């Protein structure tokens, strides 16, 4: 059974940092593009970043470029999102997601809430 | 990276059919057959319902179908059921960005 389990969310002050993790199981992690998708409270879905199978390509939405870094450890079946210089508008549930093709996610984690507030 | 346009809400009675539209441009919806649809119940993660415009993943009811005409994709739910009440999002590959783009989302209400 495919499982994606996020962790690392919480309350952080503006300008602070947080690192999200996603533990994957039930499939060959190293064979898939992986993504982070977020959803602000009461708002729609937004692609944040994705990363190629071997980590050689990484893409980001404009609003997080230079602040967020996506990475993966295929030996540990884990996906990460390092978030720096956090802003109030980064407040959202962050989902770990498995991409089967460009823009198509077939499995999602349960999400982890990040709240940026003083 | 502008979001695709969806109606804010659509409603229907049990047993009826409803259609949700997703309008983009020739750089995304109109240019590629890489449109997908997701269902999201409150407090839950999204679920893939349709991919590549009209393909259903295993386990998704055949009451859900997808199509596309020009720059607009559509999701049709036939035989509407109470459990279909949820938010629905479209998504498309886009040549304008390195990431795919989601639609604005549509709340489906079963009357």
PDB file of N, CA, C and O in Angstrom, chain A residues 37 39 43-50 59-62 95 101-106 108-109, chain B residues 1 33-34 36 38 40 44-48 51-52 89 91 93 98-104:
ATOM      1  N   UNK A  37       2.620  20.286  -2.542  1.00  0.00           N
ATOM      2  CA  UNK A  37       1.464  21.099  -2.922  1.00  0.00           C
ATOM      3  C   UNK A  37       0.894  21.690  -1.637  1.00  0.00           C
ATOM      4  O   UNK A  37       0.790  20.997  -0.628  1.00  0.00           O
ATOM      5  N   UNK A  39      -2.116  24.320   0.461  1.00  0.00           N
ATOM      6  CA  UNK A  39      -3.474  24.848   0.426  1.00  0.00           C
ATOM      7  C   UNK A  39      -3.658  25.766   1.619  1.00  0.00           C
ATOM      8  O   UNK A  39      -3.706  25.310   2.766  1.00  0.00           O
ATOM      9  N   UNK A  43      -8.684  28.164   0.920  1.00  0.00           N
ATOM     10  CA  UNK A  43      -8.280  28.507  -0.448  1.00  0.00           C
ATOM     11  C   UNK A  43      -8.035  27.267  -1.293  1.00  0.00           C
ATOM     12  O   UNK A  43      -8.232  26.139  -0.845  1.00  0.00           O
ATOM     13  N   UNK A  44      -7.597  27.492  -2.524  1.00  0.00           N
ATOM     14  CA  UNK A  44      -7.373  26.395  -3.452  1.00  0.00           C
ATOM     15  C   UNK A  44      -5.981  25.789  -3.345  1.00  0.00           C
ATOM     16  O   UNK A  44      -5.170  26.172  -2.507  1.00  0.00           O
ATOM     17  N   UNK A  45      -5.734  24.833  -4.232  1.00  0.00           N
ATOM     18  CA  UNK A  45      -4.462  24.122  -4.248  1.00  0.00           C
ATOM     19  C   UNK A  45      -3.414  24.910  -5.036  1.00  0.00           C
ATOM     20  O   UNK A  45      -3.742  25.576  -6.023  1.00  0.00           O
ATOM     21  N   UNK A  46      -2.173  24.792  -4.615  1.00  0.00           N
ATOM     22  CA  UNK A  46      -1.076  25.471  -5.303  1.00  0.00           C
ATOM     23  C   UNK A  46       0.158  24.567  -5.301  1.00  0.00           C
ATOM     24  O   UNK A  46       0.598  24.107  -4.252  1.00  0.00           O
ATOM     25  N   UNK A  47       0.684  24.339  -6.521  1.00  0.00           N
ATOM     26  CA  UNK A  47       1.922  23.575  -6.619  1.00  0.00           C
ATOM     27  C   UNK A  47       3.054  24.424  -6.070  1.00  0.00           C
ATOM     28  O   UNK A  47       3.237  25.558  -6.478  1.00  0.00           O
ATOM     29  N   UNK A  48       3.856  23.892  -5.141  1.00  0.00           N
ATOM     30  CA  UNK A  48       4.951  24.643  -4.533  1.00  0.00           C
ATOM     31  C   UNK A  48       6.286  24.305  -5.197  1.00  0.00           C
ATOM     32  O   UNK A  48       7.057  25.189  -5.578  1.00  0.00           O
ATOM     33  N   UNK A  49       6.557  23.012  -5.322  1.00  0.00           N
ATOM     34  CA  UNK A  49       7.845  22.587  -5.884  1.00  0.00           C
ATOM     35  C   UNK A  49       7.757  21.121  -6.274  1.00  0.00           C
ATOM     36  O   UNK A  49       6.927  20.376  -5.746  1.00  0.00           O
ATOM     37  N   UNK A  50       8.600  20.740  -7.217  1.00  0.00           N
ATOM     38  CA  UNK A  50       8.746  19.309  -7.488  1.00  0.00           C
ATOM     39  C   UNK A  50      10.193  18.978  -7.807  1.00  0.00           C
ATOM     40  O   UNK A  50      11.030  19.866  -8.034  1.00  0.00           O
ATOM     41  N   UNK A  59      11.986  22.339  -9.453  1.00  0.00           N
ATOM     42  CA  UNK A  59      11.235  23.487  -9.920  1.00  0.00           C
ATOM     43  C   UNK A  59      10.391  24.062  -8.788  1.00  0.00           C
ATOM     44  O   UNK A  59       9.920  23.332  -7.928  1.00  0.00           O
ATOM     45  N   UNK A  60      10.206  25.384  -8.828  1.00  0.00           N
ATOM     46  CA  UNK A  60       9.519  26.080  -7.744  1.00  0.00           C
ATOM     47  C   UNK A  60       8.501  27.083  -8.299  1.00  0.00           C
ATOM     48  O   UNK A  60       8.705  27.662  -9.370  1.00  0.00           O
ATOM     49  N   UNK A  61       7.445  27.315  -7.563  1.00  0.00           N
ATOM     50  CA  UNK A  61       6.547  28.416  -7.885  1.00  0.00           C
ATOM     51  C   UNK A  61       7.286  29.722  -7.585  1.00  0.00           C
ATOM     52  O   UNK A  61       8.129  29.768  -6.683  1.00  0.00           O
ATOM     53  N   UNK A  62       6.995  30.742  -8.337  1.00  0.00           N
ATOM     54  CA  UNK A  62       7.749  32.001  -8.225  1.00  0.00           C
ATOM     55  C   UNK A  62       7.773  32.545  -6.793  1.00  0.00           C
ATOM     56  O   UNK A  62       8.783  33.085  -6.338  1.00  0.00           O
ATOM     57  N   UNK A  95       1.055  19.385   1.427  1.00  0.00           N
ATOM     58  CA  UNK A  95       0.886  17.985   1.073  1.00  0.00           C
ATOM     59  C   UNK A  95       2.111  17.473   0.324  1.00  0.00           C
ATOM     60  O   UNK A  95       2.608  18.149  -0.595  1.00  0.00           O
ATOM     61  N   UNK A 101       2.789  11.700 -13.856  1.00  0.00           N
ATOM     62  CA  UNK A 101       3.178  12.424 -15.049  1.00  0.00           C
ATOM     63  C   UNK A 101       3.024  13.898 -14.736  1.00  0.00           C
ATOM     64  O   UNK A 101       2.538  14.248 -13.660  1.00  0.00           O
ATOM     65  N   UNK A 102       3.435  14.752 -15.642  1.00  0.00           N
ATOM     66  CA  UNK A 102       3.421  16.187 -15.376  1.00  0.00           C
ATOM     67  C   UNK A 102       2.044  16.657 -14.918  1.00  0.00           C
ATOM     68  O   UNK A 102       1.065  16.554 -15.649  1.00  0.00           O
ATOM     69  N   UNK A 103       1.983  17.154 -13.703  1.00  0.00           N
ATOM     70  CA  UNK A 103       0.737  17.697 -13.182  1.00  0.00           C
ATOM     71  C   UNK A 103      -0.273  16.674 -12.717  1.00  0.00           C
ATOM     72  O   UNK A 103      -1.400  17.034 -12.373  1.00  0.00           O
ATOM     73  N   UNK A 104       0.086  15.413 -12.687  1.00  0.00           N
ATOM     74  CA  UNK A 104      -0.858  14.376 -12.260  1.00  0.00           C
ATOM     75  C   UNK A 104      -0.333  13.690 -11.002  1.00  0.00           C
ATOM     76  O   UNK A 104       0.704  13.046 -11.024  1.00  0.00           O
ATOM     77  N   UNK A 105      -1.095  13.846  -9.915  1.00  0.00           N
ATOM     78  CA  UNK A 105      -0.727  13.248  -8.632  1.00  0.00           C
ATOM     79  C   UNK A 105      -1.676  12.107  -8.338  1.00  0.00           C
ATOM     80  O   UNK A 105      -2.889  12.304  -8.283  1.00  0.00           O
ATOM     81  N   UNK A 106      -1.125  10.903  -8.153  1.00  0.00           N
ATOM     82  CA  UNK A 106      -2.010   9.779  -7.874  1.00  0.00           C
ATOM     83  C   UNK A 106      -2.069   9.425  -6.390  1.00  0.00           C
ATOM     84  O   UNK A 106      -3.002   8.723  -5.968  1.00  0.00           O
ATOM     85  N   UNK A 108      -1.458  11.196  -2.356  1.00  0.00           N
ATOM     86  CA  UNK A 108      -1.216  12.374  -1.533  1.00  0.00           C
ATOM     87  C   UNK A 108      -1.000  11.936  -0.088  1.00  0.00           C
ATOM     88  O   UNK A 108      -1.588  10.954   0.361  1.00  0.00           O
ATOM     89  N   UNK A 109      -0.197  12.703   0.654  1.00  0.00           N
ATOM     90  CA  UNK A 109      -0.119  12.509   2.086  1.00  0.00           C
ATOM     91  C   UNK A 109      -1.340  13.130   2.752  1.00  0.00           C
ATOM     92  O   UNK A 109      -2.212  13.684   2.094  1.00  0.00           O
TER      93      UNK A 109
ATOM     94  N   UNK B   1       1.993  32.201 -13.790  1.00  0.00           N
ATOM     95  CA  UNK B   1       1.373  30.969 -13.301  1.00  0.00           C
ATOM     96  C   UNK B   1      -0.050  31.265 -12.822  1.00  0.00           C
ATOM     97  O   UNK B   1      -0.407  31.043 -11.660  1.00  0.00           O
ATOM     98  N   UNK B  33      -3.041  17.420 -23.859  1.00  0.00           N
ATOM     99  CA  UNK B  33      -4.047  16.519 -23.272  1.00  0.00           C
ATOM    100  C   UNK B  33      -3.592  16.034 -21.899  1.00  0.00           C
ATOM    101  O   UNK B  33      -3.630  14.845 -21.593  1.00  0.00           O
ATOM    102  N   UNK B  34      -3.155  16.996 -21.083  1.00  0.00           N
ATOM    103  CA  UNK B  34      -2.661  16.663 -19.744  1.00  0.00           C
ATOM    104  C   UNK B  34      -3.507  17.372 -18.686  1.00  0.00           C
ATOM    105  O   UNK B  34      -2.988  18.052 -17.804  1.00  0.00           O
ATOM    106  N   UNK B  36      -6.133  17.016 -15.566  1.00  0.00           N
ATOM    107  CA  UNK B  36      -6.579  16.073 -14.549  1.00  0.00           C
ATOM    108  C   UNK B  36      -7.578  16.754 -13.628  1.00  0.00           C
ATOM    109  O   UNK B  36      -7.673  17.982 -13.591  1.00  0.00           O
ATOM    110  N   UNK B  38      -9.417  16.556  -9.569  1.00  0.00           N
ATOM    111  CA  UNK B  38      -9.289  16.056  -8.210  1.00  0.00           C
ATOM    112  C   UNK B  38     -10.546  16.383  -7.414  1.00  0.00           C
ATOM    113  O   UNK B  38     -11.118  17.455  -7.571  1.00  0.00           O
ATOM    114  N   UNK B  40     -11.961  16.762  -3.463  1.00  0.00           N
ATOM    115  CA  UNK B  40     -11.477  16.982  -2.103  1.00  0.00           C
ATOM    116  C   UNK B  40     -12.646  17.191  -1.153  1.00  0.00           C
ATOM    117  O   UNK B  40     -13.375  18.169  -1.265  1.00  0.00           O
ATOM    118  N   UNK B  44      -9.788  16.660   4.102  1.00  0.00           N
ATOM    119  CA  UNK B  44      -9.127  15.489   3.524  1.00  0.00           C
ATOM    120  C   UNK B  44      -8.178  15.903   2.405  1.00  0.00           C
ATOM    121  O   UNK B  44      -8.263  17.001   1.871  1.00  0.00           O
ATOM    122  N   UNK B  45      -7.274  14.984   2.054  1.00  0.00           N
ATOM    123  CA  UNK B  45      -6.396  15.214   0.923  1.00  0.00           C
ATOM    124  C   UNK B  45      -7.175  15.049  -0.382  1.00  0.00           C
ATOM    125  O   UNK B  45      -8.171  14.326  -0.424  1.00  0.00           O
ATOM    126  N   UNK B  46      -6.734  15.712  -1.432  1.00  0.00           N
ATOM    127  CA  UNK B  46      -7.390  15.526  -2.738  1.00  0.00           C
ATOM    128  C   UNK B  46      -7.268  14.074  -3.211  1.00  0.00           C
ATOM    129  O   UNK B  46      -6.371  13.345  -2.784  1.00  0.00           O
ATOM    130  N   UNK B  47      -8.183  13.717  -4.124  1.00  0.00           N
ATOM    131  CA  UNK B  47      -8.178  12.385  -4.723  1.00  0.00           C
ATOM    132  C   UNK B  47      -8.250  12.537  -6.231  1.00  0.00           C
ATOM    133  O   UNK B  47      -9.087  13.290  -6.739  1.00  0.00           O
ATOM    134  N   UNK B  48      -7.392  11.827  -6.948  1.00  0.00           N
ATOM    135  CA  UNK B  48      -7.383  11.880  -8.401  1.00  0.00           C
ATOM    136  C   UNK B  48      -8.615  11.179  -8.967  1.00  0.00           C
ATOM    137  O   UNK B  48      -8.861  10.014  -8.655  1.00  0.00           O
ATOM    138  N   UNK B  51      -7.494  11.728 -15.321  1.00  0.00           N
ATOM    139  CA  UNK B  51      -6.206  12.207 -15.801  1.00  0.00           C
ATOM    140  C   UNK B  51      -6.159  12.124 -17.323  1.00  0.00           C
ATOM    141  O   UNK B  51      -6.950  11.397 -17.926  1.00  0.00           O
ATOM    142  N   UNK B  52      -5.255  12.865 -17.913  1.00  0.00           N
ATOM    143  CA  UNK B  52      -5.137  12.907 -19.375  1.00  0.00           C
ATOM    144  C   UNK B  52      -6.495  13.153 -20.034  1.00  0.00           C
ATOM    145  O   UNK B  52      -6.880  12.457 -20.977  1.00  0.00           O
ATOM    146  N   UNK B  89     -11.104  20.241  -8.247  1.00  0.00           N
ATOM    147  CA  UNK B  89     -10.064  21.065  -8.849  1.00  0.00           C
ATOM    148  C   UNK B  89      -9.577  20.428 -10.151  1.00  0.00           C
ATOM    149  O   UNK B  89      -9.338  19.221 -10.192  1.00  0.00           O
ATOM    150  N   UNK B  91      -6.466  20.501 -13.105  1.00  0.00           N
ATOM    151  CA  UNK B  91      -5.040  20.804 -13.170  1.00  0.00           C
ATOM    152  C   UNK B  91      -4.583  20.546 -14.593  1.00  0.00           C
ATOM    153  O   UNK B  91      -5.133  19.687 -15.287  1.00  0.00           O
ATOM    154  N   UNK B  93      -0.933  20.596 -17.303  1.00  0.00           N
ATOM    155  CA  UNK B  93       0.434  20.934 -17.681  1.00  0.00           C
ATOM    156  C   UNK B  93       0.377  22.282 -18.389  1.00  0.00           C
ATOM    157  O   UNK B  93      -0.605  22.602 -19.056  1.00  0.00           O
ATOM    158  N   UNK B  98       7.298  25.945 -15.203  1.00  0.00           N
ATOM    159  CA  UNK B  98       7.935  24.644 -14.996  1.00  0.00           C
ATOM    160  C   UNK B  98       7.083  23.741 -14.111  1.00  0.00           C
ATOM    161  O   UNK B  98       7.395  22.574 -13.946  1.00  0.00           O
ATOM    162  N   UNK B  99       6.040  24.282 -13.515  1.00  0.00           N
ATOM    163  CA  UNK B  99       5.118  23.497 -12.697  1.00  0.00           C
ATOM    164  C   UNK B  99       3.739  23.515 -13.338  1.00  0.00           C
ATOM    165  O   UNK B  99       3.389  24.450 -14.041  1.00  0.00           O
ATOM    166  N   UNK B 100       2.962  22.484 -13.057  1.00  0.00           N
ATOM    167  CA  UNK B 100       1.582  22.460 -13.526  1.00  0.00           C
ATOM    168  C   UNK B 100       0.779  23.530 -12.796  1.00  0.00           C
ATOM    169  O   UNK B 100       1.246  24.141 -11.839  1.00  0.00           O
ATOM    170  N   UNK B 101      -0.434  23.757 -13.275  1.00  0.00           N
ATOM    171  CA  UNK B 101      -1.274  24.785 -12.687  1.00  0.00           C
ATOM    172  C   UNK B 101      -2.627  24.180 -12.301  1.00  0.00           C
ATOM    173  O   UNK B 101      -3.176  23.337 -13.026  1.00  0.00           O
ATOM    174  N   UNK B 102      -3.157  24.594 -11.145  1.00  0.00           N
ATOM    175  CA  UNK B 102      -4.472  24.140 -10.705  1.00  0.00           C
ATOM    176  C   UNK B 102      -5.549  25.142 -11.111  1.00  0.00           C
ATOM    177  O   UNK B 102      -5.266  26.315 -11.375  1.00  0.00           O
ATOM    178  N   UNK B 103      -6.770  24.662 -11.102  1.00  0.00           N
ATOM    179  CA  UNK B 103      -7.908  25.543 -11.279  1.00  0.00           C
ATOM    180  C   UNK B 103      -8.277  26.198  -9.961  1.00  0.00           C
ATOM    181  O   UNK B 103      -7.744  25.859  -8.902  1.00  0.00           O
ATOM    182  N   UNK B 104      -9.220  27.123 -10.027  1.00  0.00           N
ATOM    183  CA  UNK B 104      -9.631  27.887  -8.849  1.00  0.00           C
ATOM    184  C   UNK B 104     -10.499  27.084  -7.903  1.00  0.00           C
ATOM    185  O   UNK B 104     -10.684  27.472  -6.752  1.00  0.00           O
TER     186      UNK B 104
END
